[in-house]
mmCIF file of N, CA and C in Angstrom:
data_model
loop_
_atom_site.group_PDB
_atom_site.id
_atom_site.type_symbol
_atom_site.label_atom_id
_atom_site.label_comp_id
_atom_site.label_asym_id
_atom_site.label_seq_id
_atom_site.Cartn_x
_atom_site.Cartn_y
_atom_site.Cartn_z
ATOM 1 N N UNK K 1 -85.656 1.248 -31.272
ATOM 2 C CA UNK K 1 -86.279 2.299 -32.058
ATOM 3 C C UNK K 1 -85.947 3.668 -31.463
ATOM 4 N N UNK K 2 -85.946 3.749 -30.130
ATOM 5 C CA UNK K 2 -85.665 5.014 -29.476
ATOM 6 C C UNK K 2 -84.226 5.463 -29.769
ATOM 7 N N UNK K 3 -83.272 4.505 -29.801
ATOM 8 C CA UNK K 3 -81.880 4.844 -30.098
ATOM 9 C C UNK K 3 -81.731 5.394 -31.507
ATOM 10 N N UNK K 4 -82.445 4.824 -32.469
ATOM 11 C CA UNK K 4 -82.376 5.288 -33.853
ATOM 12 C C UNK K 4 -82.884 6.712 -33.945
ATOM 13 N N UNK K 5 -83.985 7.000 -33.290
ATOM 14 C CA UNK K 5 -84.550 8.356 -33.329
ATOM 15 C C UNK K 5 -83.630 9.339 -32.618
ATOM 16 N N UNK K 6 -83.033 8.927 -31.509
ATOM 17 C CA UNK K 6 -82.107 9.798 -30.785
ATOM 18 C C UNK K 6 -80.874 10.076 -31.648
ATOM 19 N N UNK K 7 -80.366 9.034 -32.307
ATOM 20 C CA UNK K 7 -79.216 9.212 -33.187
ATOM 21 C C UNK K 7 -79.522 10.151 -34.337
ATOM 22 N N UNK K 8 -80.704 10.036 -34.896
ATOM 23 C CA UNK K 8 -81.111 10.919 -35.992
ATOM 24 C C UNK K 8 -81.236 12.353 -35.505
ATOM 25 N N UNK K 9 -81.769 12.523 -34.302
ATOM 26 C CA UNK K 9 -81.917 13.865 -33.732
ATOM 27 C C UNK K 9 -80.549 14.487 -33.487
ATOM 28 N N UNK K 10 -79.619 13.711 -32.944
ATOM 29 C CA UNK K 10 -78.264 14.219 -32.699
ATOM 30 C C UNK K 10 -77.594 14.595 -34.015
ATOM 31 N N UNK K 11 -77.740 13.749 -35.018
ATOM 32 C CA UNK K 11 -77.147 14.045 -36.325
ATOM 33 C C UNK K 11 -77.737 15.324 -36.913
ATOM 34 N N UNK K 12 -79.044 15.520 -36.732
ATOM 35 C CA UNK K 12 -79.687 16.721 -37.256
ATOM 36 C C UNK K 12 -79.186 17.963 -36.536
ATOM 37 N N UNK K 13 -79.051 17.880 -35.222
ATOM 38 C CA UNK K 13 -78.577 19.026 -34.443
ATOM 39 C C UNK K 13 -77.128 19.338 -34.802
ATOM 40 N N UNK K 14 -76.294 18.313 -34.901
ATOM 41 C CA UNK K 14 -74.897 18.532 -35.280
ATOM 42 C C UNK K 14 -74.821 19.124 -36.674
ATOM 43 N N UNK K 15 -75.644 18.633 -37.595
ATOM 44 C CA UNK K 15 -75.663 19.166 -38.958
ATOM 45 C C UNK K 15 -76.065 20.623 -38.983
ATOM 46 N N UNK K 16 -77.070 20.988 -38.209
ATOM 47 C CA UNK K 16 -77.496 22.386 -38.153
ATOM 48 C C UNK K 16 -76.437 23.248 -37.495
ATOM 49 N N UNK K 17 -75.825 22.719 -36.447
ATOM 50 C CA UNK K 17 -74.757 23.465 -35.778
ATOM 51 C C UNK K 17 -73.590 23.696 -36.707
ATOM 52 N N UNK K 18 -73.233 22.670 -37.480
ATOM 53 C CA UNK K 18 -72.140 22.804 -38.437
ATOM 54 C C UNK K 18 -72.461 23.814 -39.518
ATOM 55 N N UNK K 19 -73.701 23.806 -39.993
ATOM 56 C CA UNK K 19 -74.096 24.761 -41.031
ATOM 57 C C UNK K 19 -74.080 26.177 -40.476
ATOM 58 N N UNK K 20 -74.510 26.314 -39.235
ATOM 59 C CA UNK K 20 -74.503 27.641 -38.614
ATOM 60 C C UNK K 20 -73.099 28.159 -38.437
ATOM 61 N N UNK K 21 -72.185 27.277 -38.053
ATOM 62 C CA UNK K 21 -70.798 27.680 -37.865
ATOM 63 C C UNK K 21 -70.178 28.077 -39.199
ATOM 64 N N UNK K 22 -70.497 27.333 -40.242
ATOM 65 C CA UNK K 22 -69.953 27.663 -41.564
ATOM 66 C C UNK K 22 -70.506 28.991 -42.043
ATOM 67 N N UNK K 23 -71.787 29.204 -41.795
ATOM 68 C CA UNK K 23 -72.386 30.468 -42.221
ATOM 69 C C UNK K 23 -71.802 31.632 -41.426
ATOM 70 N N UNK K 24 -71.513 31.398 -40.163
ATOM 71 C CA UNK K 24 -70.950 32.457 -39.337
ATOM 72 C C UNK K 24 -69.535 32.803 -39.779
ATOM 73 N N UNK K 25 -68.816 31.827 -40.315
ATOM 74 C CA UNK K 25 -67.452 32.069 -40.760
ATOM 75 C C UNK K 25 -67.415 32.867 -42.052
ATOM 76 N N UNK K 26 -68.480 32.820 -42.831
ATOM 77 C CA UNK K 26 -68.545 33.567 -44.082
ATOM 78 C C UNK K 26 -68.705 35.052 -43.788
ATOM 79 N N UNK K 27 -67.938 35.905 -44.438
ATOM 80 C CA UNK K 27 -68.153 37.340 -44.248
ATOM 81 C C UNK K 27 -69.491 37.747 -44.845
ATOM 82 N N UNK K 28 -70.167 38.636 -44.171
ATOM 83 C CA UNK K 28 -71.464 39.065 -44.685
ATOM 84 C C UNK K 28 -71.251 40.209 -45.668
ATOM 85 N N UNK K 29 -71.723 39.998 -46.880
ATOM 86 C CA UNK K 29 -71.599 41.000 -47.932
ATOM 87 C C UNK K 29 -72.978 41.281 -48.500
ATOM 88 N N UNK K 30 -73.245 42.510 -48.747
ATOM 89 C CA UNK K 30 -74.454 42.890 -49.459
ATOM 90 C C UNK K 30 -74.269 42.467 -50.906
ATOM 91 N N UNK K 31 -75.309 41.975 -51.558
ATOM 92 C CA UNK K 31 -75.200 41.517 -52.940
ATOM 93 C C UNK K 31 -74.670 42.611 -53.856
ATOM 94 N N UNK K 32 -74.938 43.868 -53.536
ATOM 95 C CA UNK K 32 -74.513 44.962 -54.408
ATOM 96 C C UNK K 32 -73.043 45.332 -54.220
ATOM 97 N N UNK K 33 -72.392 44.835 -53.157
ATOM 98 C CA UNK K 33 -71.007 45.209 -52.912
ATOM 99 C C UNK K 33 -70.031 44.124 -53.317
ATOM 100 N N UNK K 34 -70.510 43.034 -53.895
ATOM 101 C CA UNK K 34 -69.620 41.956 -54.319
ATOM 102 C C UNK K 34 -68.779 42.418 -55.493
ATOM 103 N N UNK K 35 -67.503 42.113 -55.430
ATOM 104 C CA UNK K 35 -66.605 42.494 -56.513
ATOM 105 C C UNK K 35 -66.471 41.365 -57.519
ATOM 106 N N UNK K 36 -66.170 41.744 -58.731
ATOM 107 C CA UNK K 36 -65.929 40.782 -59.800
ATOM 108 C C UNK K 36 -64.466 40.358 -59.709
ATOM 109 N N UNK K 37 -64.210 39.215 -59.071
ATOM 110 C CA UNK K 37 -62.839 38.728 -58.914
ATOM 111 C C UNK K 37 -62.643 37.471 -59.747
ATOM 112 N N UNK K 38 -61.440 37.297 -60.264
ATOM 113 C CA UNK K 38 -61.105 36.089 -60.996
ATOM 114 C C UNK K 38 -59.628 35.768 -60.751
ATOM 115 N N UNK K 39 -59.336 34.470 -60.758
ATOM 116 C CA UNK K 39 -57.983 33.996 -60.493
ATOM 117 C C UNK K 39 -57.544 33.076 -61.625
ATOM 118 N N UNK K 40 -56.404 33.385 -62.195
ATOM 119 C CA UNK K 40 -55.787 32.556 -63.219
ATOM 120 C C UNK K 40 -54.289 32.523 -62.935
ATOM 121 N N UNK K 41 -53.674 31.386 -63.117
ATOM 122 C CA UNK K 41 -52.228 31.230 -62.912
ATOM 123 C C UNK K 41 -51.800 31.761 -61.541
ATOM 124 N N UNK K 42 -52.611 31.484 -60.534
ATOM 125 C CA UNK K 42 -52.355 31.897 -59.146
ATOM 126 C C UNK K 42 -52.332 33.406 -58.952
ATOM 127 N N UNK K 43 -52.941 34.149 -59.855
ATOM 128 C CA UNK K 43 -53.029 35.606 -59.734
ATOM 129 C C UNK K 43 -54.503 35.975 -59.671
ATOM 130 N N UNK K 44 -54.887 36.759 -58.660
ATOM 131 C CA UNK K 44 -56.273 37.194 -58.504
ATOM 132 C C UNK K 44 -56.375 38.683 -58.785
ATOM 133 N N UNK K 45 -57.343 39.042 -59.578
ATOM 134 C CA UNK K 45 -57.639 40.449 -59.868
ATOM 135 C C UNK K 45 -59.124 40.670 -59.615
ATOM 136 N N UNK K 46 -59.457 41.795 -59.029
ATOM 137 C CA UNK K 46 -60.850 42.126 -58.738
ATOM 138 C C UNK K 46 -61.205 43.461 -59.376
ATOM 139 N N UNK K 47 -62.453 43.555 -59.789
ATOM 140 C CA UNK K 47 -62.955 44.804 -60.339
ATOM 141 C C UNK K 47 -62.367 45.122 -61.700
ATOM 142 N N UNK K 48 -62.380 46.387 -62.041
ATOM 143 C CA UNK K 48 -61.852 46.860 -63.325
ATOM 144 C C UNK K 48 -60.331 46.838 -63.273
ATOM 145 N N UNK K 49 -59.712 46.096 -64.163
ATOM 146 C CA UNK K 49 -58.253 45.981 -64.195
ATOM 147 C C UNK K 49 -57.711 47.056 -65.132
ATOM 148 N N UNK K 50 -56.799 47.880 -64.615
ATOM 149 C CA UNK K 50 -56.198 48.941 -65.409
ATOM 150 C C UNK K 50 -54.996 48.376 -66.163
ATOM 151 N N UNK K 51 -54.990 48.549 -67.475
ATOM 152 C CA UNK K 51 -53.919 48.018 -68.310
ATOM 153 C C UNK K 51 -53.200 49.147 -69.038
ATOM 154 N N UNK K 52 -51.898 48.989 -69.203
ATOM 155 C CA UNK K 52 -51.166 49.955 -70.028
ATOM 156 C C UNK K 52 -51.272 49.505 -71.487
ATOM 157 N N UNK K 53 -50.670 50.239 -72.376
ATOM 158 C CA UNK K 53 -50.798 49.951 -73.807
ATOM 159 C C UNK K 53 -50.236 48.573 -74.170
ATOM 160 N N UNK K 54 -49.077 48.229 -73.618
ATOM 161 C CA UNK K 54 -48.462 46.930 -73.898
ATOM 162 C C UNK K 54 -49.361 45.790 -73.400
ATOM 163 N N UNK K 55 -49.952 45.958 -72.231
ATOM 164 C CA UNK K 55 -50.830 44.927 -71.668
ATOM 165 C C UNK K 55 -52.112 44.781 -72.495
ATOM 166 N N UNK K 56 -52.644 45.895 -72.988
ATOM 167 C CA UNK K 56 -53.844 45.829 -73.847
ATOM 168 C C UNK K 56 -53.535 45.087 -75.145
ATOM 169 N N UNK K 57 -52.341 45.316 -75.700
ATOM 170 C CA UNK K 57 -51.938 44.593 -76.911
ATOM 171 C C UNK K 57 -51.800 43.104 -76.615
ATOM 172 N N UNK K 58 -51.296 42.780 -75.449
ATOM 173 C CA UNK K 58 -51.173 41.377 -75.022
ATOM 174 C C UNK K 58 -52.554 40.737 -74.941
ATOM 175 N N UNK K 59 -53.529 41.450 -74.371
ATOM 176 C CA UNK K 59 -54.895 40.928 -74.260
ATOM 177 C C UNK K 59 -55.476 40.683 -75.646
ATOM 178 N N UNK K 60 -55.327 41.640 -76.537
ATOM 179 C CA UNK K 60 -55.856 41.508 -77.895
ATOM 180 C C UNK K 60 -55.262 40.282 -78.585
ATOM 181 N N UNK K 61 -53.953 40.111 -78.482
ATOM 182 C CA UNK K 61 -53.283 38.972 -79.101
ATOM 183 C C UNK K 61 -53.760 37.656 -78.491
ATOM 184 N N UNK K 62 -53.865 37.592 -77.177
ATOM 185 C CA UNK K 62 -54.280 36.358 -76.503
ATOM 186 C C UNK K 62 -55.716 35.984 -76.868
ATOM 187 N N UNK K 63 -56.584 36.978 -76.957
ATOM 188 C CA UNK K 63 -57.984 36.720 -77.327
ATOM 189 C C UNK K 63 -58.051 36.200 -78.764
ATOM 190 N N UNK K 64 -57.261 36.774 -79.657
ATOM 191 C CA UNK K 64 -57.239 36.302 -81.046
ATOM 192 C C UNK K 64 -56.749 34.864 -81.142
ATOM 193 N N UNK K 65 -55.950 34.444 -80.177
ATOM 194 C CA UNK K 65 -55.434 33.069 -80.160
ATOM 195 C C UNK K 65 -56.369 32.106 -79.427
ATOM 196 N N UNK K 66 -57.493 32.621 -78.906
ATOM 197 C CA UNK K 66 -58.496 31.750 -78.304
ATOM 198 C C UNK K 66 -58.678 31.847 -76.805
ATOM 199 N N UNK K 67 -57.896 32.646 -76.122
ATOM 200 C CA UNK K 67 -58.051 32.805 -74.679
ATOM 201 C C UNK K 67 -59.235 33.717 -74.395
ATOM 202 N N UNK K 68 -59.931 33.491 -73.272
ATOM 203 C CA UNK K 68 -61.031 34.390 -72.925
ATOM 204 C C UNK K 68 -60.459 35.750 -72.534
ATOM 205 N N UNK K 69 -61.259 36.780 -72.747
ATOM 206 C CA UNK K 69 -60.789 38.125 -72.429
ATOM 207 C C UNK K 69 -60.530 38.289 -70.934
ATOM 208 N N UNK K 70 -61.387 37.691 -70.103
ATOM 209 C CA UNK K 70 -61.195 37.789 -68.642
ATOM 210 C C UNK K 70 -59.854 37.189 -68.231
ATOM 211 N N UNK K 71 -59.544 36.018 -68.756
ATOM 212 C CA UNK K 71 -58.269 35.378 -68.407
ATOM 213 C C UNK K 71 -57.101 36.168 -68.963
ATOM 214 N N UNK K 72 -57.205 36.598 -70.211
ATOM 215 C CA UNK K 72 -56.132 37.362 -70.834
ATOM 216 C C UNK K 72 -55.855 38.644 -70.056
ATOM 217 N N UNK K 73 -56.893 39.290 -69.579
ATOM 218 C CA UNK K 73 -56.725 40.525 -68.814
ATOM 219 C C UNK K 73 -55.902 40.279 -67.551
ATOM 220 N N UNK K 74 -56.222 39.210 -66.847
ATOM 221 C CA UNK K 74 -55.498 38.902 -65.613
ATOM 222 C C UNK K 74 -54.047 38.519 -65.923
ATOM 223 N N UNK K 75 -53.874 37.621 -66.867
ATOM 224 C CA UNK K 75 -52.524 37.145 -67.155
ATOM 225 C C UNK K 75 -51.647 38.236 -67.756
ATOM 226 N N UNK K 76 -52.199 39.029 -68.649
ATOM 227 C CA UNK K 76 -51.395 40.094 -69.251
ATOM 228 C C UNK K 76 -51.061 41.195 -68.250
ATOM 229 N N UNK K 77 -51.964 41.457 -67.305
ATOM 230 C CA UNK K 77 -51.662 42.474 -66.303
ATOM 231 C C UNK K 77 -50.590 41.984 -65.330
ATOM 232 N N UNK K 78 -50.562 40.678 -65.095
ATOM 233 C CA UNK K 78 -49.595 40.119 -64.162
ATOM 234 C C UNK K 78 -48.238 39.836 -64.803
ATOM 235 N N UNK K 79 -48.263 39.316 -66.031
ATOM 236 C CA UNK K 79 -47.040 38.838 -66.656
ATOM 237 C C UNK K 79 -46.620 39.627 -67.892
ATOM 238 N N UNK K 80 -47.477 40.535 -68.365
ATOM 239 C CA UNK K 80 -47.197 41.220 -69.626
ATOM 240 C C UNK K 80 -46.567 42.530 -69.530
#
């Protein structure tokens, strides 16, 4: 019985240590400073994406064909 309790205690300590290490590896960000990032087709864009006229037309066309505006914005800015 003592071995079972010791094993459970060790597992709990290791679990807490692992969680602490994972939390420490995460960058600390204030909730208000988080950026709106999205990745499609291996391209990541964050925040407000600036588009030229041709890219805006690409977004409009892609949305009319059923693509989400967020995805169309990223893909058209990268490939359009």
